């Protein structure tokens, strides 16, 4: 009897343990089932974000702006696309042809088989020049050499200076020294000379002041924009720029050649003088 009672007690204990295990397992499944649903629900949200990023136009707009800016600053033939009705034109030799209607400019291009480039868009009216294809290639090469020779990667800074045409010589010398300092620092200088009040000064007289300033800087500067009338003819304006390394080198060689020619001429004159004395 004792053995039979012990066997039944053992079987009852095993059944109770199995029932607890099943209940515990069911409880675990019920607790973990909702947690597994979160990744499934978040999948559409992730695909929506990726889809929105794929159609973003911010980067495309920035790239387009960079390409447009690069194309605007490139030097080259603009063809017949003249946005202004009246332009200030220079011929292929650099001669000033004055203000001209764009229709007449196009006619000259066809007659002479020339190209048209924009020299200065900041003036009123804008400056254009007729050029041959070879001149455009040479100018592009010169600009590339200037860019390589320049140690600075930032934009070229332009200084501005304005004074009256009846300026005194002492004040003019002071301003000329200031211009020289800017040129030495590789700055462009925009100079504007206004006609003095109650003073009748011709444009030729005002142009002489520009050339007088430029002559104080031989081998240092040249005209980026030659003197021209602005403000309805009440003033004249020009822009000076530093010479490039190649231009400085060419100027130095020219000076050496002139000195050598002068020395040879002086020696030749001395020989002729000796012959005459004999």
PDB file of C-alpha atoms in Angstrom:
ATOM      1  CA  UNK A   1       0.000   0.000   0.000  1.00  0.00           C
ATOM      2  CA  UNK A   2       2.773   2.390   0.862  1.00  0.00           C
ATOM      3  CA  UNK A   3       4.454   1.709  -2.495  1.00  0.00           C
ATOM      4  CA  UNK A   4       1.243   2.301  -4.476  1.00  0.00           C
ATOM      5  CA  UNK A   5       0.572   5.576  -2.637  1.00  0.00           C
ATOM      6  CA  UNK A   6       4.128   6.766  -3.375  1.00  0.00           C
ATOM      7  CA  UNK A   7       3.750   5.990  -7.122  1.00  0.00           C
ATOM      8  CA  UNK A   8       0.488   7.999  -7.419  1.00  0.00           C
ATOM      9  CA  UNK A   9       2.079  10.946  -5.601  1.00  0.00           C
ATOM     10  CA  UNK A  10       4.971  10.926  -8.050  1.00  0.00           C
ATOM     11  CA  UNK A  11       2.689  10.918 -11.145  1.00  0.00           C
ATOM     12  CA  UNK A  12       0.613  13.801  -9.745  1.00  0.00           C
ATOM     13  CA  UNK A  13       3.756  15.873  -9.162  1.00  0.00           C
ATOM     14  CA  UNK A  14       4.946  15.320 -12.780  1.00  0.00           C
ATOM     15  CA  UNK A  15       1.552  16.400 -14.195  1.00  0.00           C
ATOM     16  CA  UNK A  16       1.589  19.550 -12.073  1.00  0.00           C
ATOM     17  CA  UNK A  17       5.091  20.483 -13.358  1.00  0.00           C
ATOM     18  CA  UNK A  18       4.075  19.969 -17.031  1.00  0.00           C
ATOM     19  CA  UNK A  19       0.994  22.156 -16.524  1.00  0.00           C
ATOM     20  CA  UNK A  20       3.126  24.958 -15.066  1.00  0.00           C
ATOM     21  CA  UNK A  21       5.578  24.757 -17.967  1.00  0.00           C
ATOM     22  CA  UNK A  22       2.747  25.059 -20.528  1.00  0.00           C
ATOM     23  CA  UNK A  23       1.224  28.027 -18.695  1.00  0.00           C
ATOM     24  CA  UNK A  24       4.574  29.771 -18.467  1.00  0.00           C
ATOM     25  CA  UNK A  25       5.273  29.179 -22.146  1.00  0.00           C
ATOM     26  CA  UNK A  26       1.882  30.578 -23.146  1.00  0.00           C
ATOM     27  CA  UNK A  27       2.508  33.627 -20.985  1.00  0.00           C
ATOM     28  CA  UNK A  28       5.855  34.249 -22.707  1.00  0.00           C
ATOM     29  CA  UNK A  29       4.270  34.004 -26.158  1.00  0.00           C
ATOM     30  CA  UNK A  30       1.570  36.507 -25.244  1.00  0.00           C
ATOM     31  CA  UNK A  31       4.131  38.990 -23.889  1.00  0.00           C
ATOM     32  CA  UNK A  32       6.541  38.804 -26.811  1.00  0.00           C
ATOM     33  CA  UNK A  33       4.000  38.758 -29.666  1.00  0.00           C
ATOM     34  CA  UNK A  34       3.234  42.541 -29.611  1.00  0.00           C
ATOM     35  CA  UNK A  35       6.945  43.420 -29.538  1.00  0.00           C
ATOM     36  CA  UNK A  36       7.510  41.537 -32.815  1.00  0.00           C
ATOM     37  CA  UNK A  37       4.895  43.664 -34.563  1.00  0.00           C
ATOM     38  CA  UNK A  38       6.934  46.893 -34.313  1.00  0.00           C
ATOM     39  CA  UNK A  39       9.541  46.105 -37.023  1.00  0.00           C
ATOM     40  CA  UNK A  40       6.737  45.099 -39.370  1.00  0.00           C
ATOM     41  CA  UNK A  41       4.911  48.389 -38.804  1.00  0.00           C
ATOM     42  CA  UNK A  42       8.083  50.518 -39.193  1.00  0.00           C
ATOM     43  CA  UNK A  43       9.028  49.068 -42.583  1.00  0.00           C
ATOM     44  CA  UNK A  44       6.663  51.309 -44.613  1.00  0.00           C
ATOM     45  CA  UNK A  45       7.922  54.402 -42.732  1.00  0.00           C
ATOM     46  CA  UNK A  46      11.541  53.617 -43.668  1.00  0.00           C
ATOM     47  CA  UNK A  47      10.689  53.101 -47.334  1.00  0.00           C
ATOM     48  CA  UNK A  48       8.806  56.411 -47.341  1.00  0.00           C
ATOM     49  CA  UNK A  49      11.871  58.299 -46.072  1.00  0.00           C
ATOM     50  CA  UNK A  50      14.117  56.737 -48.666  1.00  0.00           C
ATOM     51  CA  UNK A  51      11.602  57.570 -51.374  1.00  0.00           C
ATOM     52  CA  UNK A  52      11.426  61.217 -50.294  1.00  0.00           C
ATOM     53  CA  UNK A  53      15.210  61.582 -50.271  1.00  0.00           C
ATOM     54  CA  UNK A  54      15.507  60.142 -53.745  1.00  0.00           C
ATOM     55  CA  UNK A  55      13.320  62.943 -55.136  1.00  0.00           C
ATOM     56  CA  UNK A  56      15.134  65.791 -53.296  1.00  0.00           C
ATOM     57  CA  UNK A  57      16.152  68.673 -55.641  1.00  0.00           C
ATOM     58  CA  UNK A  58      18.437  70.617 -53.284  1.00  0.00           C
ATOM     59  CA  UNK A  59      21.642  69.077 -54.581  1.00  0.00           C
ATOM     60  CA  UNK A  60      20.525  69.369 -58.207  1.00  0.00           C
ATOM     61  CA  UNK A  61      19.762  73.068 -57.704  1.00  0.00           C
ATOM     62  CA  UNK A  62      23.204  73.709 -56.203  1.00  0.00           C
ATOM     63  CA  UNK A  63      24.955  71.922 -59.069  1.00  0.00           C
ATOM     64  CA  UNK A  64      22.914  73.854 -61.605  1.00  0.00           C
ATOM     65  CA  UNK A  65      23.858  77.130 -59.924  1.00  0.00           C
ATOM     66  CA  UNK A  66      27.552  76.235 -60.017  1.00  0.00           C
ATOM     67  CA  UNK A  67      27.388  75.329 -63.713  1.00  0.00           C
ATOM     68  CA  UNK A  68      25.552  78.567 -64.512  1.00  0.00           C
ATOM     69  CA  UNK A  69      28.089  80.666 -62.608  1.00  0.00           C
ATOM     70  CA  UNK A  70      30.971  78.938 -64.350  1.00  0.00           C
ATOM     71  CA  UNK A  71      29.453  79.510 -67.777  1.00  0.00           C
ATOM     72  CA  UNK A  72      28.878  83.211 -67.039  1.00  0.00           C
ATOM     73  CA  UNK A  73      32.480  83.853 -66.030  1.00  0.00           C
ATOM     74  CA  UNK A  74      34.019  81.977 -68.988  1.00  0.00           C
ATOM     75  CA  UNK A  75      35.698  84.162 -71.654  1.00  0.00           C
ATOM     76  CA  UNK A  76      34.553  83.410 -75.160  1.00  0.00           C
ATOM     77  CA  UNK A  77      32.380  84.199 -78.141  1.00  0.00           C
ATOM     78  CA  UNK A  78      28.808  85.104 -77.197  1.00  0.00           C
ATOM     79  CA  UNK A  79      27.563  84.969 -80.780  1.00  0.00           C
ATOM     80  CA  UNK A  80      24.459  87.050 -81.455  1.00  0.00           C
ATOM     81  CA  UNK A  81      23.138  86.862 -77.883  1.00  0.00           C
ATOM     82  CA  UNK A  82      23.404  90.557 -77.022  1.00  0.00           C
ATOM     83  CA  UNK A  83      21.039  91.319 -74.157  1.00  0.00           C
ATOM     84  CA  UNK A  84      21.486  95.111 -74.284  1.00  0.00           C
ATOM     85  CA  UNK A  85      20.015  97.243 -77.061  1.00  0.00           C
ATOM     86  CA  UNK A  86      22.932  99.744 -77.035  1.00  0.00           C
ATOM     87  CA  UNK A  87      26.501  98.592 -76.322  1.00  0.00           C
ATOM     88  CA  UNK A  88      29.928 100.206 -76.206  1.00  0.00           C
ATOM     89  CA  UNK A  89      31.996  98.537 -78.932  1.00  0.00           C
ATOM     90  CA  UNK A  90      35.724  98.090 -79.573  1.00  0.00           C
ATOM     91  CA  UNK A  91      37.068  96.646 -82.812  1.00  0.00           C
ATOM     92  CA  UNK A  92      39.538  93.784 -83.162  1.00  0.00           C
ATOM     93  CA  UNK A  93      42.478  96.213 -82.898  1.00  0.00           C
ATOM     94  CA  UNK A  94      41.213  97.721 -79.648  1.00  0.00           C
ATOM     95  CA  UNK A  95      39.999 100.952 -81.227  1.00  0.00           C
ATOM     96  CA  UNK A  96      37.006 102.566 -79.529  1.00  0.00           C
ATOM     97  CA  UNK A  97      34.010 102.603 -81.880  1.00  0.00           C
ATOM     98  CA  UNK A  98      31.668 104.257 -79.368  1.00  0.00           C
ATOM     99  CA  UNK A  99      28.099 103.316 -78.560  1.00  0.00           C
ATOM    100  CA  UNK A 100      26.332 101.224 -81.170  1.00  0.00           C
ATOM    101  CA  UNK A 101      22.998  99.454 -81.664  1.00  0.00           C
ATOM    102  CA  UNK A 102      23.193  95.673 -81.391  1.00  0.00           C
ATOM    103  CA  UNK A 103      21.819  95.279 -84.907  1.00  0.00           C
ATOM    104  CA  UNK A 104      24.788  97.257 -86.268  1.00  0.00           C
ATOM    105  CA  UNK A 105      27.161  95.163 -84.138  1.00  0.00           C
ATOM    106  CA  UNK A 106      25.784  91.952 -85.641  1.00  0.00           C
ATOM    107  CA  UNK A 107      26.089  93.449 -89.121  1.00  0.00           C
ATOM    108  CA  UNK A 108      29.786  94.230 -88.508  1.00  0.00           C
ATOM    109  CA  UNK A 109      30.351  90.691 -87.228  1.00  0.00           C
ATOM    110  CA  UNK A 110      28.957  89.250 -90.456  1.00  0.00           C
ATOM    111  CA  UNK A 111      30.778  91.692 -92.720  1.00  0.00           C
ATOM    112  CA  UNK A 112      34.203  91.157 -91.105  1.00  0.00           C
ATOM    113  CA  UNK A 113      33.688  87.504 -90.110  1.00  0.00           C
ATOM    114  CA  UNK A 114      34.512  88.288 -86.474  1.00  0.00           C
ATOM    115  CA  UNK A 115      33.392  87.037 -83.056  1.00  0.00           C
ATOM    116  CA  UNK A 116      31.975  89.085 -80.201  1.00  0.00           C
ATOM    117  CA  UNK A 117      33.142  88.911 -76.571  1.00  0.00           C
ATOM    118  CA  UNK A 118      32.040  90.842 -73.502  1.00  0.00           C
ATOM    119  CA  UNK A 119      34.772  92.976 -71.964  1.00  0.00           C
ATOM    120  CA  UNK A 120      32.978  94.628 -69.060  1.00  0.00           C
ATOM    121  CA  UNK A 121      29.351  94.114 -68.025  1.00  0.00           C
ATOM    122  CA  UNK A 122      29.452  96.535 -65.062  1.00  0.00           C
ATOM    123  CA  UNK A 123      29.649  99.683 -67.200  1.00  0.00           C
ATOM    124  CA  UNK A 124      26.717 101.550 -68.750  1.00  0.00           C
ATOM    125  CA  UNK A 125      26.444 100.656 -71.551  1.00  0.00           C
ATOM    126  CA  UNK A 126      28.262  97.324 -71.315  1.00  0.00           C
ATOM    127  CA  UNK A 127      31.547  96.933 -73.198  1.00  0.00           C
ATOM    128  CA  UNK A 128      31.950  94.445 -76.038  1.00  0.00           C
ATOM    129  CA  UNK A 129      34.796  93.792 -78.435  1.00  0.00           C
ATOM    130  CA  UNK A 130      35.081  92.239 -81.855  1.00  0.00           C
ATOM    131  CA  UNK A 131      37.782  89.568 -82.047  1.00  0.00           C
ATOM    132  CA  UNK A 132      39.094  86.937 -84.380  1.00  0.00           C
ATOM    133  CA  UNK A 133      39.075  83.298 -83.345  1.00  0.00           C
ATOM    134  CA  UNK A 134      42.846  83.400 -82.893  1.00  0.00           C
ATOM    135  CA  UNK A 135      42.618  86.460 -80.623  1.00  0.00           C
ATOM    136  CA  UNK A 136      40.087  84.678 -78.410  1.00  0.00           C
ATOM    137  CA  UNK A 137      42.374  81.646 -78.104  1.00  0.00           C
ATOM    138  CA  UNK A 138      45.335  83.847 -77.226  1.00  0.00           C
ATOM    139  CA  UNK A 139      43.311  85.739 -74.608  1.00  0.00           C
ATOM    140  CA  UNK A 140      42.127  82.491 -73.041  1.00  0.00           C
ATOM    141  CA  UNK A 141      45.708  81.292 -72.851  1.00  0.00           C
ATOM    142  CA  UNK A 142      46.768  84.576 -71.244  1.00  0.00           C
ATOM    143  CA  UNK A 143      43.991  84.323 -68.657  1.00  0.00           C
ATOM    144  CA  UNK A 144      44.981  80.736 -67.828  1.00  0.00           C
ATOM    145  CA  UNK A 145      48.603  81.792 -67.363  1.00  0.00           C
ATOM    146  CA  UNK A 146      47.534  84.673 -65.115  1.00  0.00           C
ATOM    147  CA  UNK A 147      45.440  82.277 -63.030  1.00  0.00           C
ATOM    148  CA  UNK A 148      48.331  79.837 -62.656  1.00  0.00           C
ATOM    149  CA  UNK A 149      50.775  82.587 -61.747  1.00  0.00           C
ATOM    150  CA  UNK A 150      48.465  84.131 -59.164  1.00  0.00           C
ATOM    151  CA  UNK A 151      49.108  82.686 -55.666  1.00  0.00           C
ATOM    152  CA  UNK A 152      45.663  83.683 -54.449  1.00  0.00           C
ATOM    153  CA  UNK A 153      42.599  81.514 -54.960  1.00  0.00           C
ATOM    154  CA  UNK A 154      40.020  84.083 -53.825  1.00  0.00           C
ATOM    155  CA  UNK A 155      38.279  86.648 -56.030  1.00  0.00           C
ATOM    156  CA  UNK A 156      40.173  89.703 -57.237  1.00  0.00           C
ATOM    157  CA  UNK A 157      39.486  92.686 -55.001  1.00  0.00           C
ATOM    158  CA  UNK A 158      38.699  96.043 -56.576  1.00  0.00           C
ATOM    159  CA  UNK A 159      39.444  99.311 -54.843  1.00  0.00           C
ATOM    160  CA  UNK A 160      37.621 102.505 -55.813  1.00  0.00           C
ATOM    161  CA  UNK A 161      38.862 106.066 -55.875  1.00  0.00           C
ATOM    162  CA  UNK A 162      36.916 109.192 -56.895  1.00  0.00           C
ATOM    163  CA  UNK A 163      38.124 112.787 -57.126  1.00  0.00           C
ATOM    164  CA  UNK A 164      37.488 116.009 -59.015  1.00  0.00           C
ATOM    165  CA  UNK A 165      39.125 117.062 -62.261  1.00  0.00           C
ATOM    166  CA  UNK A 166      40.391 120.298 -60.660  1.00  0.00           C
ATOM    167  CA  UNK A 167      42.406 118.364 -58.075  1.00  0.00           C
ATOM    168  CA  UNK A 168      45.670 119.952 -56.992  1.00  0.00           C
ATOM    169  CA  UNK A 169      49.009 118.370 -57.877  1.00  0.00           C
ATOM    170  CA  UNK A 170      49.862 117.574 -54.247  1.00  0.00           C
ATOM    171  CA  UNK A 171      46.561 115.781 -53.695  1.00  0.00           C
ATOM    172  CA  UNK A 172      46.966 113.959 -57.012  1.00  0.00           C
ATOM    173  CA  UNK A 173      50.416 112.730 -55.977  1.00  0.00           C
ATOM    174  CA  UNK A 174      48.967 111.461 -52.682  1.00  0.00           C
ATOM    175  CA  UNK A 175      46.195 109.546 -54.440  1.00  0.00           C
ATOM    176  CA  UNK A 176      48.680 108.181 -56.982  1.00  0.00           C
ATOM    177  CA  UNK A 177      50.789 106.731 -54.162  1.00  0.00           C
ATOM    178  CA  UNK A 178      47.673 105.082 -52.722  1.00  0.00           C
ATOM    179  CA  UNK A 179      46.924 103.530 -56.134  1.00  0.00           C
ATOM    180  CA  UNK A 180      50.487 102.246 -56.372  1.00  0.00           C
ATOM    181  CA  UNK A 181      50.145 100.510 -52.987  1.00  0.00           C
ATOM    182  CA  UNK A 182      46.926  98.810 -54.092  1.00  0.00           C
ATOM    183  CA  UNK A 183      48.512  97.656 -57.343  1.00  0.00           C
ATOM    184  CA  UNK A 184      51.464  96.178 -55.434  1.00  0.00           C
ATOM    185  CA  UNK A 185      48.957  94.181 -53.369  1.00  0.00           C
ATOM    186  CA  UNK A 186      47.480  92.730 -56.594  1.00  0.00           C
ATOM    187  CA  UNK A 187      44.318  94.825 -56.409  1.00  0.00           C
ATOM    188  CA  UNK A 188      42.371  96.285 -59.281  1.00  0.00           C
ATOM    189  CA  UNK A 189      41.625  99.988 -58.967  1.00  0.00           C
ATOM    190  CA  UNK A 190      38.537 101.719 -60.372  1.00  0.00           C
ATOM    191  CA  UNK A 191      39.241 105.437 -60.767  1.00  0.00           C
ATOM    192  CA  UNK A 192      36.482 107.972 -61.387  1.00  0.00           C
ATOM    193  CA  UNK A 193      37.229 111.601 -62.216  1.00  0.00           C
ATOM    194  CA  UNK A 194      34.289 113.988 -61.975  1.00  0.00           C
ATOM    195  CA  UNK A 195      34.156 117.285 -63.779  1.00  0.00           C
ATOM    196  CA  UNK A 196      34.729 120.091 -61.316  1.00  0.00           C
ATOM    197  CA  UNK A 197      31.965 122.557 -60.628  1.00  0.00           C
ATOM    198  CA  UNK A 198      32.111 125.799 -62.618  1.00  0.00           C
ATOM    199  CA  UNK A 199      35.113 124.408 -64.503  1.00  0.00           C
ATOM    200  CA  UNK A 200      35.007 123.640 -68.227  1.00  0.00           C
ATOM    201  CA  UNK A 201      37.315 120.614 -68.577  1.00  0.00           C
ATOM    202  CA  UNK A 202      37.464 118.547 -71.762  1.00  0.00           C
ATOM    203  CA  UNK A 203      37.462 114.740 -71.742  1.00  0.00           C
ATOM    204  CA  UNK A 204      40.944 114.755 -73.294  1.00  0.00           C
ATOM    205  CA  UNK A 205      42.252 116.737 -70.325  1.00  0.00           C
ATOM    206  CA  UNK A 206      40.695 114.233 -67.927  1.00  0.00           C
ATOM    207  CA  UNK A 207      42.142 111.317 -69.890  1.00  0.00           C
ATOM    208  CA  UNK A 208      45.577 112.884 -69.508  1.00  0.00           C
ATOM    209  CA  UNK A 209      45.192 112.541 -65.727  1.00  0.00           C
ATOM    210  CA  UNK A 210      44.569 108.796 -66.092  1.00  0.00           C
ATOM    211  CA  UNK A 211      47.640 108.383 -68.279  1.00  0.00           C
ATOM    212  CA  UNK A 212      49.688 110.510 -65.895  1.00  0.00           C
ATOM    213  CA  UNK A 213      48.777 108.148 -63.059  1.00  0.00           C
ATOM    214  CA  UNK A 214      49.570 105.062 -65.160  1.00  0.00           C
ATOM    215  CA  UNK A 215      52.961 106.423 -66.224  1.00  0.00           C
ATOM    216  CA  UNK A 216      54.055 106.441 -62.576  1.00  0.00           C
ATOM    217  CA  UNK A 217      53.796 102.621 -62.539  1.00  0.00           C
ATOM    218  CA  UNK A 218      55.836 101.325 -65.515  1.00  0.00           C
ATOM    219  CA  UNK A 219      56.032  97.543 -65.513  1.00  0.00           C
ATOM    220  CA  UNK A 220      53.423  97.345 -62.756  1.00  0.00           C
ATOM    221  CA  UNK A 221      49.962  98.157 -64.138  1.00  0.00           C
ATOM    222  CA  UNK A 222      47.903  98.600 -67.278  1.00  0.00           C
ATOM    223  CA  UNK A 223      44.321  99.407 -68.261  1.00  0.00           C
ATOM    224  CA  UNK A 224      41.742  96.708 -67.616  1.00  0.00           C
ATOM    225  CA  UNK A 225      39.098  99.149 -68.821  1.00  0.00           C
ATOM    226  CA  UNK A 226      40.189 102.247 -70.703  1.00  0.00           C
ATOM    227  CA  UNK A 227      38.817 105.708 -69.793  1.00  0.00           C
ATOM    228  CA  UNK A 228      35.196 106.167 -70.777  1.00  0.00           C
ATOM    229  CA  UNK A 229      32.359 108.559 -70.002  1.00  0.00           C
ATOM    230  CA  UNK A 230      29.958 107.652 -67.187  1.00  0.00           C
ATOM    231  CA  UNK A 231      27.172 109.368 -65.245  1.00  0.00           C
ATOM    232  CA  UNK A 232      25.788 110.909 -68.396  1.00  0.00           C
ATOM    233  CA  UNK A 233      29.111 112.430 -69.409  1.00  0.00           C
ATOM    234  CA  UNK A 234      29.656 114.127 -66.058  1.00  0.00           C
ATOM    235  CA  UNK A 235      32.613 111.899 -65.214  1.00  0.00           C
ATOM    236  CA  UNK A 236      35.242 109.591 -66.702  1.00  0.00           C
ATOM    237  CA  UNK A 237      36.071 106.158 -65.321  1.00  0.00           C
ATOM    238  CA  UNK A 238      38.786 103.557 -65.911  1.00  0.00           C
ATOM    239  CA  UNK A 239      40.024 100.402 -64.199  1.00  0.00           C
ATOM    240  CA  UNK A 240      43.713  99.635 -63.642  1.00  0.00           C
ATOM    241  CA  UNK A 241      44.995  96.108 -63.033  1.00  0.00           C
ATOM    242  CA  UNK A 242      48.404  94.666 -62.110  1.00  0.00           C
ATOM    243  CA  UNK A 243      50.505  93.127 -64.860  1.00  0.00           C
ATOM    244  CA  UNK A 244      50.684  89.352 -64.993  1.00  0.00           C
ATOM    245  CA  UNK A 245      54.011  87.564 -64.470  1.00  0.00           C
ATOM    246  CA  UNK A 246      54.416  87.031 -68.198  1.00  0.00           C
ATOM    247  CA  UNK A 247      53.620  90.683 -68.910  1.00  0.00           C
ATOM    248  CA  UNK A 248      56.190  91.787 -66.340  1.00  0.00           C
ATOM    249  CA  UNK A 249      58.746  89.481 -67.939  1.00  0.00           C
ATOM    250  CA  UNK A 250      57.974  90.797 -71.417  1.00  0.00           C
ATOM    251  CA  UNK A 251      58.258  94.388 -70.177  1.00  0.00           C
ATOM    252  CA  UNK A 252      61.654  93.650 -68.616  1.00  0.00           C
ATOM    253  CA  UNK A 253      62.934  92.117 -71.857  1.00  0.00           C
ATOM    254  CA  UNK A 254      61.675  95.118 -73.810  1.00  0.00           C
ATOM    255  CA  UNK A 255      63.526  97.479 -71.478  1.00  0.00           C
ATOM    256  CA  UNK A 256      66.735  95.477 -71.873  1.00  0.00           C
ATOM    257  CA  UNK A 257      66.406  95.597 -75.648  1.00  0.00           C
ATOM    258  CA  UNK A 258      65.842  99.345 -75.631  1.00  0.00           C
ATOM    259  CA  UNK A 259      68.878  99.917 -73.393  1.00  0.00           C
ATOM    260  CA  UNK A 260      71.006  97.723 -75.636  1.00  0.00           C
ATOM    261  CA  UNK A 261      69.847  99.563 -78.762  1.00  0.00           C
ATOM    262  CA  UNK A 262      70.518 102.918 -77.102  1.00  0.00           C
ATOM    263  CA  UNK A 263      73.997 101.794 -76.055  1.00  0.00           C
ATOM    264  CA  UNK A 264      74.809 100.572 -79.547  1.00  0.00           C
ATOM    265  CA  UNK A 265      73.569 103.830 -81.021  1.00  0.00           C
ATOM    266  CA  UNK A 266      75.728 105.850 -78.637  1.00  0.00           C
ATOM    267  CA  UNK A 267      78.766 103.740 -79.495  1.00  0.00           C
ATOM    268  CA  UNK A 268      78.071 104.225 -83.190  1.00  0.00           C
ATOM    269  CA  UNK A 269      77.851 107.974 -82.748  1.00  0.00           C
ATOM    270  CA  UNK A 270      81.180 107.982 -80.871  1.00  0.00           C
ATOM    271  CA  UNK A 271      82.863 106.085 -83.736  1.00  0.00           C
ATOM    272  CA  UNK A 272      81.512 108.547 -86.299  1.00  0.00           C
ATOM    273  CA  UNK A 273      82.749 111.446 -84.165  1.00  0.00           C
ATOM    274  CA  UNK A 274      86.259 109.947 -83.960  1.00  0.00           C
ATOM    275  CA  UNK A 275      86.371 109.455 -87.731  1.00  0.00           C
ATOM    276  CA  UNK A 276      85.397 113.066 -88.311  1.00  0.00           C
ATOM    277  CA  UNK A 277      88.073 114.316 -85.942  1.00  0.00           C
ATOM    278  CA  UNK A 278      90.721 112.275 -87.764  1.00  0.00           C
TER     279      UNK A 278
END
